PDB file of C-alpha atoms in Angstrom:
ATOM      1  CA  MET Z   1     138.596  83.438 119.405  1.00 57.00           C
ATOM      2  CA  ASP Z   2     138.569  86.718 119.972  1.00 62.00           C
ATOM      3  CA  SER Z   3     136.563  88.426 117.213  1.00 65.00           C
ATOM      4  CA  ALA Z   4     137.519  92.306 118.041  1.00 71.00           C
ATOM      5  CA  GLY Z   5     138.101  93.037 114.620  1.00 84.00           C
ATOM      6  CA  VAL Z   6     135.440  91.328 112.740  1.00 89.00           C
ATOM      7  CA  HIS Z   7     132.721  93.565 111.648  1.00 90.00           C
ATOM      8  CA  ASN Z   8     130.230  94.032 109.057  1.00 92.00           C
ATOM      9  CA  TYR Z   9     131.481  96.439 106.505  1.00 92.00           C
ATOM     10  CA  MET Z  10     128.118  97.298 105.217  1.00 95.00           C
ATOM     11  CA  GLU Z  11     127.329  98.566 108.536  1.00 95.00           C
ATOM     12  CA  GLN Z  12     129.974 101.757 107.599  1.00 92.00           C
ATOM     13  CA  LEU Z  13     128.716 102.459 104.041  1.00 94.00           C
ATOM     14  CA  VAL Z  14     125.228 102.488 105.632  1.00 97.00           C
ATOM     15  CA  LEU Z  15     125.850 105.047 108.387  1.00 96.00           C
ATOM     16  CA  ASP Z  16     127.950 106.962 106.400  1.00 95.00           C
ATOM     17  CA  GLN Z  17     125.111 107.387 103.424  1.00 96.00           C
ATOM     18  CA  LEU Z  18     122.639 108.045 106.535  1.00 97.00           C
ATOM     19  CA  ARG Z  19     124.627 110.089 107.909  1.00 95.00           C
ATOM     20  CA  LEU Z  20     124.598 112.142 104.376  1.00 95.00           C
ATOM     21  CA  HIS Z  21     120.735 111.273 103.476  1.00 94.00           C
ATOM     22  CA  PRO Z  22     118.830 114.709 103.061  1.00 92.00           C
ATOM     23  CA  ASP Z  23     115.646 112.961 105.053  1.00 90.00           C
ATOM     24  CA  SER Z  24     117.655 111.379 107.956  1.00 91.00           C
ATOM     25  CA  HIS Z  25     118.036 115.419 109.619  1.00 90.00           C
ATOM     26  CA  SER Z  26     113.743 115.392 110.139  1.00 90.00           C
ATOM     27  CA  MET Z  27     114.510 112.434 111.673  1.00 92.00           C
ATOM     28  CA  ASP Z  28     114.482 111.431 115.748  1.00 93.00           C
ATOM     29  CA  VAL Z  29     117.612 109.217 116.984  1.00 94.00           C
ATOM     30  CA  ASP Z  30     114.894 106.362 117.129  1.00 94.00           C
ATOM     31  CA  SER Z  31     114.296 106.888 113.186  1.00 94.00           C
ATOM     32  CA  ARG Z  32     117.306 107.248 112.197  1.00 96.00           C
ATOM     33  CA  GLU Z  33     118.169 103.555 113.947  1.00 96.00           C
ATOM     34  CA  ASP Z  34     115.033 102.277 112.766  1.00 96.00           C
ATOM     35  CA  VAL Z  35     116.122 102.910 108.993  1.00 97.00           C
ATOM     36  CA  ALA Z  36     119.942 101.668 109.719  1.00 98.00           C
ATOM     37  CA  CYS Z  37     118.958  98.311 110.078  1.00 97.00           C
ATOM     38  CA  ILE Z  38     115.786  97.840 108.023  1.00 98.00           C
ATOM     39  CA  ALA Z  39     118.402  98.622 105.339  1.00 98.00           C
ATOM     40  CA  LEU Z  40     120.705  96.492 106.967  1.00 98.00           C
ATOM     41  CA  ASN Z  41     118.210  93.543 106.979  1.00 98.00           C
ATOM     42  CA  GLN Z  42     117.940  94.223 103.204  1.00 97.00           C
ATOM     43  CA  LEU Z  43     121.761  93.778 102.450  1.00 98.00           C
ATOM     44  CA  ALA Z  44     124.408  90.372 102.239  1.00 96.00           C
ATOM     45  CA  PRO Z  45     126.977  90.986 105.074  1.00 95.00           C
ATOM     46  CA  ARG Z  46     130.364  91.682 104.148  1.00 91.00           C
ATOM     47  CA  TYR Z  47     132.456  90.391 107.200  1.00 90.00           C
ATOM     48  CA  ILE Z  48     136.105  91.806 107.328  1.00 88.00           C
ATOM     49  CA  ARG Z  49     138.730  92.618 109.632  1.00 87.00           C
ATOM     50  CA  HIS Z  50     140.031  95.678 108.388  1.00 84.00           C
ATOM     51  CA  ASP Z  51     138.473  98.060 106.172  1.00 78.00           C
ATOM     52  CA  VAL Z  52     141.303  98.625 104.046  1.00 79.00           C
ATOM     53  CA  ASP Z  53     141.326  94.810 103.416  1.00 73.00           C
ATOM     54  CA  MET Z  54     137.771  95.744 101.293  1.00 76.00           C
ATOM     55  CA  ALA Z  55     139.419  98.652  99.696  1.00 73.00           C
ATOM     56  CA  PHE Z  56     142.472  96.650  98.279  1.00 76.00           C
ATOM     57  CA  TYR Z  57     140.676  93.625  97.137  1.00 81.00           C
ATOM     58  CA  MET Z  58     137.315  95.227  95.667  1.00 84.00           C
ATOM     59  CA  ALA Z  59     137.187  96.825  92.038  1.00 89.00           C
ATOM     60  CA  PRO Z  60     136.314  99.776  92.286  1.00 89.00           C
ATOM     61  CA  ALA Z  61     132.744  98.923  89.927  1.00 92.00           C
ATOM     62  CA  GLU Z  62     132.026  96.761  92.477  1.00 90.00           C
ATOM     63  CA  GLN Z  63     132.640  99.438  95.513  1.00 89.00           C
ATOM     64  CA  GLU Z  64     130.288 101.499  93.016  1.00 93.00           C
ATOM     65  CA  LEU Z  65     127.566  98.891  92.309  1.00 94.00           C
ATOM     66  CA  LEU Z  66     127.782  98.017  97.128  1.00 93.00           C
ATOM     67  CA  GLU Z  67     127.147 102.085  97.536  1.00 94.00           C
ATOM     68  CA  GLU Z  68     123.809 101.573  95.207  1.00 97.00           C
ATOM     69  CA  ARG Z  69     122.349  99.008  96.692  1.00 97.00           C
ATOM     70  CA  VAL Z  70     123.127 101.092 100.250  1.00 97.00           C
ATOM     71  CA  SER Z  71     121.317 103.591  98.371  1.00 97.00           C
ATOM     72  CA  MET Z  72     118.671 101.752  97.465  1.00 97.00           C
ATOM     73  CA  ALA Z  73     118.266  99.702 100.316  1.00 98.00           C
ATOM     74  CA  LEU Z  74     118.180 102.871 102.122  1.00 97.00           C
ATOM     75  CA  GLN Z  75     115.803 104.694 100.579  1.00 96.00           C
ATOM     76  CA  GLU Z  76     112.727 101.949 100.808  1.00 97.00           C
ATOM     77  CA  ALA Z  77     113.727 101.956 104.630  1.00 97.00           C
ATOM     78  CA  PHE Z  78     113.324 105.588 104.838  1.00 96.00           C
ATOM     79  CA  ASP Z  79     110.169 104.804 103.221  1.00 95.00           C
ATOM     80  CA  LYS Z  80     109.000 102.155 105.552  1.00 96.00           C
ATOM     81  CA  VAL Z  81     110.137 103.956 109.106  1.00 95.00           C
ATOM     82  CA  ARG Z  82     107.495 107.309 107.245  1.00 92.00           C
ATOM     83  CA  SER Z  83     104.686 104.617 106.687  1.00 93.00           C
ATOM     84  CA  MET Z  84     104.959 103.119 109.955  1.00 87.00           C
ATOM     85  CA  PRO Z  85     102.602 104.845 112.713  1.00 82.00           C
ATOM     86  CA  ARG Z  86     104.908 105.981 116.065  1.00 73.00           C
ATOM     87  CA  HIS Z  87     103.840 104.685 119.203  1.00 48.00           C
ATOM     88  CA  GLY Z  88     104.631 106.830 122.449  1.00 45.00           C
TER      89      GLY Z  88
END
């Protein structure tokens, strides 16, 4: 089975919000990746083949709810990463 097109829709939502989040601009790449991983681990995956599938089948209220969950997961992840001591 070729699963090259299958991906977790939540990954793109997290990465998009992370890129725009003001706190991410003062973090190094490793810390931003930690934030993304921690946030994604809090969110249920939504596997799809094409992003347009989600846009077509999801009601606007459901999309808004997903974005709100991503925002909350990111804030918790930022808080956790900021509280962790950095190892060199």
